[in-house]
Coordinates of C-alpha atoms and ligand atoms in Angstrom, one line a residue:
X596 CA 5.1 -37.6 -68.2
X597 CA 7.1 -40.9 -69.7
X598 CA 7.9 -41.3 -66.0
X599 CA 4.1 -41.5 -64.3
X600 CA 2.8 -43.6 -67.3
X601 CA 0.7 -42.5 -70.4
X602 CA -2.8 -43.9 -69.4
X603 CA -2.1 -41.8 -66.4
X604 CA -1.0 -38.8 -68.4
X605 CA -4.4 -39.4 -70.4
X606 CA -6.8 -39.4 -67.0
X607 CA -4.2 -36.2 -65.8
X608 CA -4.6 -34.2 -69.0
X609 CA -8.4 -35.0 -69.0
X610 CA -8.9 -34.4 -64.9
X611 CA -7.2 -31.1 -65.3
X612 CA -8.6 -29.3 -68.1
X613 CA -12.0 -29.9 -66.4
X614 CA -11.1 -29.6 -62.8
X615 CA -7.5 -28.4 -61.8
X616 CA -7.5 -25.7 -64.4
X617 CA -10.8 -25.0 -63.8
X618 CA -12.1 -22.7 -66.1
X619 CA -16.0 -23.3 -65.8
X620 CA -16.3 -21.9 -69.7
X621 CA -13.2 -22.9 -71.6
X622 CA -9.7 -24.6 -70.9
X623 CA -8.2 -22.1 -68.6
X624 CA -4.8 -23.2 -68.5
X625 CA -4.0 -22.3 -72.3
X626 CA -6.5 -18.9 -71.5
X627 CA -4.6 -17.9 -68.7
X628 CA -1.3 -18.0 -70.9
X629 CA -2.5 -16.1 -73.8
X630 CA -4.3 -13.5 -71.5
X631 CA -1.2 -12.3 -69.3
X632 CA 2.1 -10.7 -69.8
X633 CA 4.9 -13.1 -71.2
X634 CA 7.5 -14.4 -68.1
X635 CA 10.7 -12.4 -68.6
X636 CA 14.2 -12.8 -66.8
X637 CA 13.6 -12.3 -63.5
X638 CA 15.0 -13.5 -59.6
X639 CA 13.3 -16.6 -60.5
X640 CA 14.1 -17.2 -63.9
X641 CA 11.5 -17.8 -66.5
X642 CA 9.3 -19.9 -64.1
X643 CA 5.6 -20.4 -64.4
X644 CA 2.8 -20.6 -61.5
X645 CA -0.4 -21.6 -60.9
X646 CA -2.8 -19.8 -58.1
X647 CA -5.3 -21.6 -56.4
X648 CA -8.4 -20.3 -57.7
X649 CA -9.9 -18.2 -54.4
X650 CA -6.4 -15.4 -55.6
X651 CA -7.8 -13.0 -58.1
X652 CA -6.2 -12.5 -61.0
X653 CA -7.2 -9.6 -63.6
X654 CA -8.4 -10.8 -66.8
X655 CA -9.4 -14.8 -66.1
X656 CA -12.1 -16.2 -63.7
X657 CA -11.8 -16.3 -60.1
X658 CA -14.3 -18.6 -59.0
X659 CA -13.6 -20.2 -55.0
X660 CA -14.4 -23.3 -56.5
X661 CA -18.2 -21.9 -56.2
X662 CA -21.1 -21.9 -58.3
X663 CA -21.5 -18.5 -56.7
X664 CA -18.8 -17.3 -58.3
X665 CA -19.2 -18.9 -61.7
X666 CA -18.8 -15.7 -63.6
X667 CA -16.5 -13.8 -61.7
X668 CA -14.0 -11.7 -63.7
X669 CA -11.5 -9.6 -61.0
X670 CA -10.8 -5.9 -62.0
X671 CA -7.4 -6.6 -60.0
X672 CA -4.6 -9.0 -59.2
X673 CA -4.0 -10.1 -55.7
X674 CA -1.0 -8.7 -54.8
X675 CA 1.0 -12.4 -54.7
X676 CA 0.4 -12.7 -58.1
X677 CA 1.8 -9.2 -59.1
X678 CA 4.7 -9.6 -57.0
X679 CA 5.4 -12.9 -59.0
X680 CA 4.8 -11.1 -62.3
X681 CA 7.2 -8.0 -61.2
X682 CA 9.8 -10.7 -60.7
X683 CA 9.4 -12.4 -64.1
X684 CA 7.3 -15.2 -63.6
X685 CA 4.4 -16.3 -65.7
X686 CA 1.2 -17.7 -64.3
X687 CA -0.3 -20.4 -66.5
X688 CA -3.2 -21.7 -64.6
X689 CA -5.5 -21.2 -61.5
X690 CA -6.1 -24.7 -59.4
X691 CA -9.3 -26.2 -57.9
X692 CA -10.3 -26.0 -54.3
X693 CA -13.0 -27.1 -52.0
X694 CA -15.6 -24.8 -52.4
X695 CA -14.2 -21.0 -50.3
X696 CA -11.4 -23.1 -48.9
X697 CA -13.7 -25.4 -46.8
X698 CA -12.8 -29.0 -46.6
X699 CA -9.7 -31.2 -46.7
X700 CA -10.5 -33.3 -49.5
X701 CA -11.4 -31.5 -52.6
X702 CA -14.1 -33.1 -52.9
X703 CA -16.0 -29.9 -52.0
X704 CA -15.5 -28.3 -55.2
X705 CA -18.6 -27.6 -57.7
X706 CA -16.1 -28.0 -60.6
X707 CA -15.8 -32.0 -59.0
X708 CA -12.8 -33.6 -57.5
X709 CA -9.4 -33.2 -58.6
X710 CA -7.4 -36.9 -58.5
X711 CA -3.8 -37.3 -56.8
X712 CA -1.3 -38.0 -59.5
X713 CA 0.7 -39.8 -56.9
X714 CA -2.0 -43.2 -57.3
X715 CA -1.9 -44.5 -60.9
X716 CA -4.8 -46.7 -60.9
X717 CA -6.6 -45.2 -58.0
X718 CA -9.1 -42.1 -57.7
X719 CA -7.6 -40.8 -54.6
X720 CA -8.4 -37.2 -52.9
X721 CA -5.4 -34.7 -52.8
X722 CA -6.3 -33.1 -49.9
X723 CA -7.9 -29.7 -49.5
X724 CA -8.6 -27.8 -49.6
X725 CA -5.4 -26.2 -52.0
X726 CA -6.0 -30.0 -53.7
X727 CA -5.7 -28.6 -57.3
X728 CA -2.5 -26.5 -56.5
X729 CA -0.7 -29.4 -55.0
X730 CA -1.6 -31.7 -58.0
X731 CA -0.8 -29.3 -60.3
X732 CA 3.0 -29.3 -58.6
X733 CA 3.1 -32.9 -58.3
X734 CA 2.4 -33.9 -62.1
X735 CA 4.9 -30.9 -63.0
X736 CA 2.5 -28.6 -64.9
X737 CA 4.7 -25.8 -63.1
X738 CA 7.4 -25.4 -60.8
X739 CA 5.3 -24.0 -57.7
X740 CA 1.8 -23.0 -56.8
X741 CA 0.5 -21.2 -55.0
X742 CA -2.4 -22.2 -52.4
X743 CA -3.9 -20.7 -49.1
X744 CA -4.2 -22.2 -45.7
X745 CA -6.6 -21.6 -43.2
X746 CA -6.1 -24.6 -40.7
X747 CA -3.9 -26.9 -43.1
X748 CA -5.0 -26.4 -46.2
X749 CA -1.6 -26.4 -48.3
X750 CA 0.4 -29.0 -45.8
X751 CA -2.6 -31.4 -46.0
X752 CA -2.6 -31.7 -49.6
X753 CA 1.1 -31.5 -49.8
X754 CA 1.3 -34.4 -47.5
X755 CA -1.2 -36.5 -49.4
X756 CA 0.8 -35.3 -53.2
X757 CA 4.2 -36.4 -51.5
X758 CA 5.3 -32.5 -52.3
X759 CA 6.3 -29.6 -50.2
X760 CA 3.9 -27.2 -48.4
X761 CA 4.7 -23.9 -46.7
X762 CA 2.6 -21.7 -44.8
X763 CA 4.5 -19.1 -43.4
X764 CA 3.6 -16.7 -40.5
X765 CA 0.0 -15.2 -40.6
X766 CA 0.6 -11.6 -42.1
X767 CA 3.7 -12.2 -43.6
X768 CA 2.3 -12.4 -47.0
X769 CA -0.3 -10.1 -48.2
X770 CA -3.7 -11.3 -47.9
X771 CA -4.9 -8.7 -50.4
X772 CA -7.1 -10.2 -53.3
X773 CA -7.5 -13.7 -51.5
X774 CA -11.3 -14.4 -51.3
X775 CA -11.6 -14.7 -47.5
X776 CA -13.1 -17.4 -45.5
X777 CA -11.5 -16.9 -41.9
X778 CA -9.6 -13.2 -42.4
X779 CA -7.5 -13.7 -38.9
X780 CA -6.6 -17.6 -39.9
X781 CA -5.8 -17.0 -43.7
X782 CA -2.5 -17.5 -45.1
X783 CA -1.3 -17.5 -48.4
X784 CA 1.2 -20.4 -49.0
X785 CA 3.6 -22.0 -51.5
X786 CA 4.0 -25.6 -52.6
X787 CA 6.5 -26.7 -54.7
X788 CA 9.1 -29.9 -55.5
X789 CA 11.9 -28.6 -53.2
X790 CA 12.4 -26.1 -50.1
X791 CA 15.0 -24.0 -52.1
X792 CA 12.4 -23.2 -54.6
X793 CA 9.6 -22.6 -51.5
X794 CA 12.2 -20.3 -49.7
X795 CA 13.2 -18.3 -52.8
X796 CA 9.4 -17.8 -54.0
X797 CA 8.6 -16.7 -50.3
X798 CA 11.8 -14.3 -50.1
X799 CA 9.6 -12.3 -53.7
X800 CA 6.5 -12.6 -51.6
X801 CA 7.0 -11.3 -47.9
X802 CA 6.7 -8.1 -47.9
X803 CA 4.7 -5.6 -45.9
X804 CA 1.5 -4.1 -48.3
X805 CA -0.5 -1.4 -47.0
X806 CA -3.3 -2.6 -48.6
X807 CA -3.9 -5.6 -46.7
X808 CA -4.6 -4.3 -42.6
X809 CA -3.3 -7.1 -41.1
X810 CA 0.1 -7.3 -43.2
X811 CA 2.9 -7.3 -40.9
X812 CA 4.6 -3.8 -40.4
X813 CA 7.9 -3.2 -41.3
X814 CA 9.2 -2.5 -37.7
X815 CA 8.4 -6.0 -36.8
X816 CA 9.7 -7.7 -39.6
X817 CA 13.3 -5.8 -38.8
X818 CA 13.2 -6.7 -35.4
X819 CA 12.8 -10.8 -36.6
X820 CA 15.4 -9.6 -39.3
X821 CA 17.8 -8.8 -36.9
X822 CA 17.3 -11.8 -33.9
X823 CA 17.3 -13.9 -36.7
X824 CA 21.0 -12.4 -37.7
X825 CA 22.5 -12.5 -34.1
X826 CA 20.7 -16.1 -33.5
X827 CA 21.4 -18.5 -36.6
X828 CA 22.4 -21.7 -35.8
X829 CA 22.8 -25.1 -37.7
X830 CA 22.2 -27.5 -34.6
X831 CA 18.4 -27.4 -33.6
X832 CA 16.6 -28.2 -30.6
X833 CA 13.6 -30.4 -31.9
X834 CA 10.8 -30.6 -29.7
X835 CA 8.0 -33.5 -30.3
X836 CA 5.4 -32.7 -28.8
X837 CA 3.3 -35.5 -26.9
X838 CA 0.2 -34.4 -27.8
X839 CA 0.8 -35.2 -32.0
X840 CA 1.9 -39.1 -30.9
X841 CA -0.9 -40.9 -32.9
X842 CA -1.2 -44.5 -32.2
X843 CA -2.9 -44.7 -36.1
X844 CA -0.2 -44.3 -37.7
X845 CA 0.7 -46.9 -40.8
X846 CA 3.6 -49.1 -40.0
X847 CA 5.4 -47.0 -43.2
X848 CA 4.7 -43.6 -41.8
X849 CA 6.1 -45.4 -38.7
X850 CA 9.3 -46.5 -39.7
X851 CA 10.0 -43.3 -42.1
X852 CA 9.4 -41.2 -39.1
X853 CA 11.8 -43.2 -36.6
X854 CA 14.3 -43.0 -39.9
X855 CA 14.0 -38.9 -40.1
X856 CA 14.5 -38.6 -36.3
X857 CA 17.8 -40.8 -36.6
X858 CA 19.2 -38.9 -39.3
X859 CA 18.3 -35.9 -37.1
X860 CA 20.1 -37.4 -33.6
X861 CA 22.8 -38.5 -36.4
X862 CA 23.6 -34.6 -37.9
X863 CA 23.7 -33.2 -34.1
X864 CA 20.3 -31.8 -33.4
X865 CA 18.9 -32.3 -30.2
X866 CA 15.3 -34.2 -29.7
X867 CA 13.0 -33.4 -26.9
X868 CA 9.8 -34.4 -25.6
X869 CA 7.3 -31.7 -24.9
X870 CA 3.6 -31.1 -24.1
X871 CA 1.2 -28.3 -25.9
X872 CA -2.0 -29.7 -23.5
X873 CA -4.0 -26.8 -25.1
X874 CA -4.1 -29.3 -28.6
X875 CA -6.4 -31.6 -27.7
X876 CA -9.4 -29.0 -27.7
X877 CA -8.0 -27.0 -30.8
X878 CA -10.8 -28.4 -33.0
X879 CA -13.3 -27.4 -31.3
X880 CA -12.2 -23.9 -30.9
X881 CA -10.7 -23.8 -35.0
X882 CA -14.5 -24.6 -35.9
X883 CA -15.9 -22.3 -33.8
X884 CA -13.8 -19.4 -34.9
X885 CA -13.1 -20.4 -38.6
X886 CA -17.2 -20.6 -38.9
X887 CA -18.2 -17.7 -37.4
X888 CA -15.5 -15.3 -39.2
X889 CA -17.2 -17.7 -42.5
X890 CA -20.6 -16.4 -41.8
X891 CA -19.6 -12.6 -41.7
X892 CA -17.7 -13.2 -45.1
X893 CA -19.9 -14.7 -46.7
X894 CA -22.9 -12.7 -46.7
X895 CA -21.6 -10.3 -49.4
X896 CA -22.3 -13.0 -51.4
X897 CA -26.2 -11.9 -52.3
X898 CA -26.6 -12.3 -55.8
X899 CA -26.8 -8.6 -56.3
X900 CA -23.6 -7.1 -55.8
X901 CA -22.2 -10.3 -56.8
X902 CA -22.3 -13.6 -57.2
X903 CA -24.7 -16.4 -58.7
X904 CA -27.8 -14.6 -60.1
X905 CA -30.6 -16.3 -60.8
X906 CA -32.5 -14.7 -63.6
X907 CA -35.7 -17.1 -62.2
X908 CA -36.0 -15.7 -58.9
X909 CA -36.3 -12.0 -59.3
X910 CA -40.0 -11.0 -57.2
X911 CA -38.7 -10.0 -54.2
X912 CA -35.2 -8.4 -52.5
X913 CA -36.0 -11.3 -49.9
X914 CA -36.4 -14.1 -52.3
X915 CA -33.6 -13.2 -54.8
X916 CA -31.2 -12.8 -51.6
X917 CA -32.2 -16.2 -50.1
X918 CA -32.8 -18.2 -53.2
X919 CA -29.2 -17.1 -54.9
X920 CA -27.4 -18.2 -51.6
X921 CA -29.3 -21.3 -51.5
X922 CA -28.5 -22.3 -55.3
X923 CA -25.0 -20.9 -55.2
X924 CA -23.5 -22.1 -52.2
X925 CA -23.1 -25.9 -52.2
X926 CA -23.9 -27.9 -48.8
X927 CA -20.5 -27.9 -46.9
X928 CA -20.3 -23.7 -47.3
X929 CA -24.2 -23.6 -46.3
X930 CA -23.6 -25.6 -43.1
X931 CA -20.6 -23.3 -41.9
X932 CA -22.7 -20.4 -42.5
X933 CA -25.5 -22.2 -40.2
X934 CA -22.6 -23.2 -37.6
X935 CA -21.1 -19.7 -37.8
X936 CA -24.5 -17.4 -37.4
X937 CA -25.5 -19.7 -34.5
X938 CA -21.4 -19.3 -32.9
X939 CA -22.2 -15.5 -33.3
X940 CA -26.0 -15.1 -32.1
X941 CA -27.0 -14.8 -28.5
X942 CA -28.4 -18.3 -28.0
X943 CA -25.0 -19.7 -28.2
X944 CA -23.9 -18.3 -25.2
X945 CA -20.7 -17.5 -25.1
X946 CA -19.1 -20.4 -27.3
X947 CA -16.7 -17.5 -29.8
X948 CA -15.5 -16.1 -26.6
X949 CA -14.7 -19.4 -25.1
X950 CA -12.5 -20.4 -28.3
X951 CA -10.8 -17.0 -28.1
X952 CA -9.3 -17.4 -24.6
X953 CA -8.1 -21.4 -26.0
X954 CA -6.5 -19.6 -29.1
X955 CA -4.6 -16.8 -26.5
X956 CA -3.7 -19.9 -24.2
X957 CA -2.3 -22.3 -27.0
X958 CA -0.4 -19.2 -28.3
X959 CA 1.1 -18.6 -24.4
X960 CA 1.8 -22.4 -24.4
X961 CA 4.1 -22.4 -27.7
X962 CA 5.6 -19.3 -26.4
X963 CA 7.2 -21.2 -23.6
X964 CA 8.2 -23.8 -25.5
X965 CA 10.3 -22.1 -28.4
X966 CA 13.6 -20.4 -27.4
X967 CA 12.7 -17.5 -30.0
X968 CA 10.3 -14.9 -28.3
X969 CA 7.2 -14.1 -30.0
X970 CA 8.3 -10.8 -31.8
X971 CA 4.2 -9.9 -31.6
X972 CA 5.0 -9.4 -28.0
X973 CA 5.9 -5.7 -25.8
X974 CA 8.2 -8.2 -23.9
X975 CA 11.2 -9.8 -25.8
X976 CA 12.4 -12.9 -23.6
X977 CA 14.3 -15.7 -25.2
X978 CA 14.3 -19.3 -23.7
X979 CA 17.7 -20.0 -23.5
X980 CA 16.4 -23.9 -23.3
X981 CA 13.6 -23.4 -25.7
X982 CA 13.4 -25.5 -28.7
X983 CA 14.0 -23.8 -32.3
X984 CA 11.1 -25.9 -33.9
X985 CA 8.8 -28.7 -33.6
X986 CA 7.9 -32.1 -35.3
X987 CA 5.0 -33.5 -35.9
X988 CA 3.0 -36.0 -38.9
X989 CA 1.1 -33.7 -41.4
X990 CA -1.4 -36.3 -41.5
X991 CA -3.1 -39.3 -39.7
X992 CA -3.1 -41.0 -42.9
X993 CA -2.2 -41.4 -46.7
X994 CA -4.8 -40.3 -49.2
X995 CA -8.1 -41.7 -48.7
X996 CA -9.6 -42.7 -51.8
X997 CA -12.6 -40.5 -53.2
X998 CA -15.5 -43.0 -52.4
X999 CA -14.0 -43.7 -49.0
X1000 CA -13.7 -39.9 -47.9
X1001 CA -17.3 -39.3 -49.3
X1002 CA -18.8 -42.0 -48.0
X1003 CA -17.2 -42.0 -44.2
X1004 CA -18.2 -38.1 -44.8
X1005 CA -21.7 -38.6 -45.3
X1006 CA -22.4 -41.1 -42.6
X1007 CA -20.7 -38.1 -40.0
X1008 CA -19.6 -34.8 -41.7
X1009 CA -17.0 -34.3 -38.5
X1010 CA -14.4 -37.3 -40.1
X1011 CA -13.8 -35.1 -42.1
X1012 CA -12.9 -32.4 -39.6
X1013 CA -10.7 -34.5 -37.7
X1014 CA -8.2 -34.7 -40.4
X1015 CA -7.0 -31.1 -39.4
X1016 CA -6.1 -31.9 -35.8
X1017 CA -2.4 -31.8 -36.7
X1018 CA -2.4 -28.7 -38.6
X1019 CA -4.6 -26.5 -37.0
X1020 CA -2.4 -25.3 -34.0
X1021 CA 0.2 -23.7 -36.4
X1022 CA -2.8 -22.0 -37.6
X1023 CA -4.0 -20.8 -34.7
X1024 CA -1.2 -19.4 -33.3
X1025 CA -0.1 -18.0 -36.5
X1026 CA 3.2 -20.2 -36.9
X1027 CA 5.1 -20.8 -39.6
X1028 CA 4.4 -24.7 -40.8
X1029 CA 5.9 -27.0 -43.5
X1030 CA 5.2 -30.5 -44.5
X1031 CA 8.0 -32.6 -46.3
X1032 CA 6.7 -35.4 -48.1
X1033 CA 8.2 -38.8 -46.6
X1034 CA 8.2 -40.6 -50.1
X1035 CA 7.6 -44.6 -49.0
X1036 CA 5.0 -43.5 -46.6
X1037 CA 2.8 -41.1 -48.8
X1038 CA 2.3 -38.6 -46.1
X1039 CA 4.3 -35.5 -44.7
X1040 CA 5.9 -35.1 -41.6
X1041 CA 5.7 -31.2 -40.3
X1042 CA 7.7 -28.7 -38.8
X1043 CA 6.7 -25.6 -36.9
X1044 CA 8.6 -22.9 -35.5
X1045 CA 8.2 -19.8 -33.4
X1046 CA 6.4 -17.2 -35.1
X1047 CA 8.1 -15.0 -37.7
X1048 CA 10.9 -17.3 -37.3
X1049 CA 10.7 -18.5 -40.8
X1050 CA 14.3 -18.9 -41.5
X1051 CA 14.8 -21.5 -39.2
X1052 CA 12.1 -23.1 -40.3
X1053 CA 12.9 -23.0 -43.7
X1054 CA 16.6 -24.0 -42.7
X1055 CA 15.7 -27.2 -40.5
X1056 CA 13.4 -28.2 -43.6
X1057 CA 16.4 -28.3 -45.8
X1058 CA 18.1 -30.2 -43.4
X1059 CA 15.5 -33.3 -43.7
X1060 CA 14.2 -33.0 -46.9
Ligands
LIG1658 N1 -10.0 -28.3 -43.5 C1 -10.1 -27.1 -42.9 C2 -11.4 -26.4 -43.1 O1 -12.2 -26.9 -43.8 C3 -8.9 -26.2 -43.4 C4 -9.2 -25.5 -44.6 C5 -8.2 -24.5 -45.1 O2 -7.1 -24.4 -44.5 N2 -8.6 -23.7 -46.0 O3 -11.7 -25.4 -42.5

């Protein structure tokens, strides 16, 4: 704390008893401690989490950042969480979000906005919507957290925090006891100070669970075991791919980026142009999808088997189901129920559909590109010319500040979207994605590689961190 400056310590203690450990009813971050099982000698030492708050843990509040889930009280721990605990660590604290994961900001949340600890004198956003878990890591109030991503929602913040984000490949980690909002997009993922840490919290966590359907079986995950084995390399083939060249960049993101791909050219990799033209209508489809699977998730949310319950609005099954959702759901989850509902009914023609087939041709298009085949395929071809990962920004920009990303938000809620145009591939196709923080130009630069190939993603990180 000496280091980041007392006054600052003073807002950061005050910010995150309210909002990052954001116990609506009492300081959760001491709460947590006392309610769980002491940290004991374990793979990772005696190190202590903290779980964005849409993971359940047993015991404390679980709340999505939601007024609709202001009292809820899990009867279980996600299964992240009790993999951490088997292996000794201690959670201490669960992090603010953008209300069900929706935003990029964290601006969403009913608990109010968390601040980025990276800006002394300046309310800036930390990105979202995983905001509070990448704060958390970034004034060290524990050695990793633990966030989810559903189109960029731990490299986003990460990048804005100037600390690492991983999201490996979709089913790798088990999804069990994360509060959905898009199941087949959903990833749990780690943030942390350094890759080593990212890679060795990840090694505890991905494993098969056969309480989570779309966990990745065991056969798979030998198969990937074993290419991995016979294929590992320490001189990459780096593809940039045209399509992520942003013209916005600042002249510091600029010049860190031309200094990362020299020091890449300089320790032997290989850089190559490519082209995924299947980006440039990614957001389009991510909203379509990501909405529509948001609608269908949502509506457990009724006020009567759980959720806010208004004691006022009791006269009718219809009233009590309509009024809760409009008083517990705050505006940006209400209008991706509205954008979903109409994506799935029969007057949008055939719009859900329509994003599918982009989502099956952006994954074809990265299969051709990366040497390692898609283990998800019957057919395993490797590119012998393929590259092993890919390069991109995390981000168009540094951290907004609050009242600039509010108020550019409210004159067009889709500024806001656009922020995830450089994430939302990965998470489309499922890839593994990491964002390094690039320290003079407050943003991250990513990389993504094949999927399940999350070794050599993990390896090529260390190599530019
Ligand atoms: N910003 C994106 C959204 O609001 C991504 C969020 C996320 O990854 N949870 O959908």
């Amino acid at each position: 704390y000496s280091r980041i400056g007392s006054s600052f310590c003073n807002t950061l203690i005050r910010y995150l008893s309210t909002y990052v450990g954001i116990d609506p009813h009492n300081s959760l971050i001491t709460k947590v401690e006392s309610s769980r099982s002491s940290g004991k000698s374990g793979v990772l030492g005696d190190t202590s989490f903290i779980a964005k708050d849409n993971i359940t843990t047993k015991g404390t509040f679980t709340t999505s950042g939601s007024l609709m889930l202001s009292n809820y009280k899990s009867p279980f721990d996600a299964t992240v969480v009790d993999l951490l605990e088997e292996a000794g660590l201690k959670l201490i604290g669960k992090a603010n979000l953008d209300e069900f994961g929706m935003g990029s900001s964290n601006t969403n949340s009913y608990y109010g906005s968390t601040l980025n600890p990276l800006y002394e004198n300046e309310e800036r956003v930390p990105g979202g919507s995983s905001g509070g878990s990448a704060a958390a890591v970034a004034a060290s109030l524990a050695s990793f957290s633990l966030g989810t991503d559903t189109g960029g929602s731990v490299r986003l913040p990460a990048s804005y925090c100037g600390v690492i984000g991983f999201k490996p490949s979709y089913g790798r980690i088990s999804r069990w006891g994360v509060i959905a909002y898009a199941q087949s997009l959903d990833t749990v993922g780690i943030l942390s100070k350094d890759v080593a840490l990212a890679e060795r919290v990840f090694n505890v966590l991905d494993k098969y669970d056969d309480k989570d359907p779309t966990s990745l079986p065991e056969s798979i995950r030998t198969q990937v075991e074993k290419h991995q084995h016979l294929s590992s390399k320490s001189k990459f083939v780096i593809g940039i791919p045209q399509e992520f060249i942003l013209e916005d960049l600042t002249a510091q993101a600029r010049s860190q980026w031309l200094q990362v791909l020299v020091k890449l050219l300089k320790a032997g990799h290989e850089l190559k142009p490519i082209s995924i033209p299947s980006i440039k209508k990614l957001l389009s489809s991510y909203y379509t999808l990501a909405t529509a699977e948001a609608a269908s998730n949502l509506s457990r949310f009724d006020g009567a088997r759980y959720g806010f319950n208004d004691e006022e609005v009791k006269e009718t099954a219809y009233k009590t189901l309509t009024e809760n959702r409009s008083k517990g759901f705050g505006p940006e989850v209400q209008r991706r129920i509205l954008l979903g509902n109409y994506t799935l009914s029969s007057e949008s023609g055939n719009h859900y559909l329509k994003a599918n087939e982009l989502r099956q041709r952006l994954v074809g298009e990265f299969n051709e590109t990366f040497r390692f085949y898609n283990p998800l395929l019957s057919e395993y071809v490797s590119k012998s010319n393929g590259c092993d990962i890919l390069i991109s920004p995390t981000s168009i920009d540094p951290a907004p500040t609050i009242d600039e990303y509010k108020s550019k938000s409210k004159e067009n809620f889709l500024t806001g979207y656009i922020n995830d145009i450089l994430t939302i591939p990965a998470s489309l196709a499922g890839l593994p994605a990491i964002s390094i923080p690039l320290p003079a130009a407050k943003q991250g630069i990513q990389l993504m590689a094949q999927y399940g190939d999350d070794k050599t993603l993990l390896q090529a990180a260390k190599s530019i961190e």
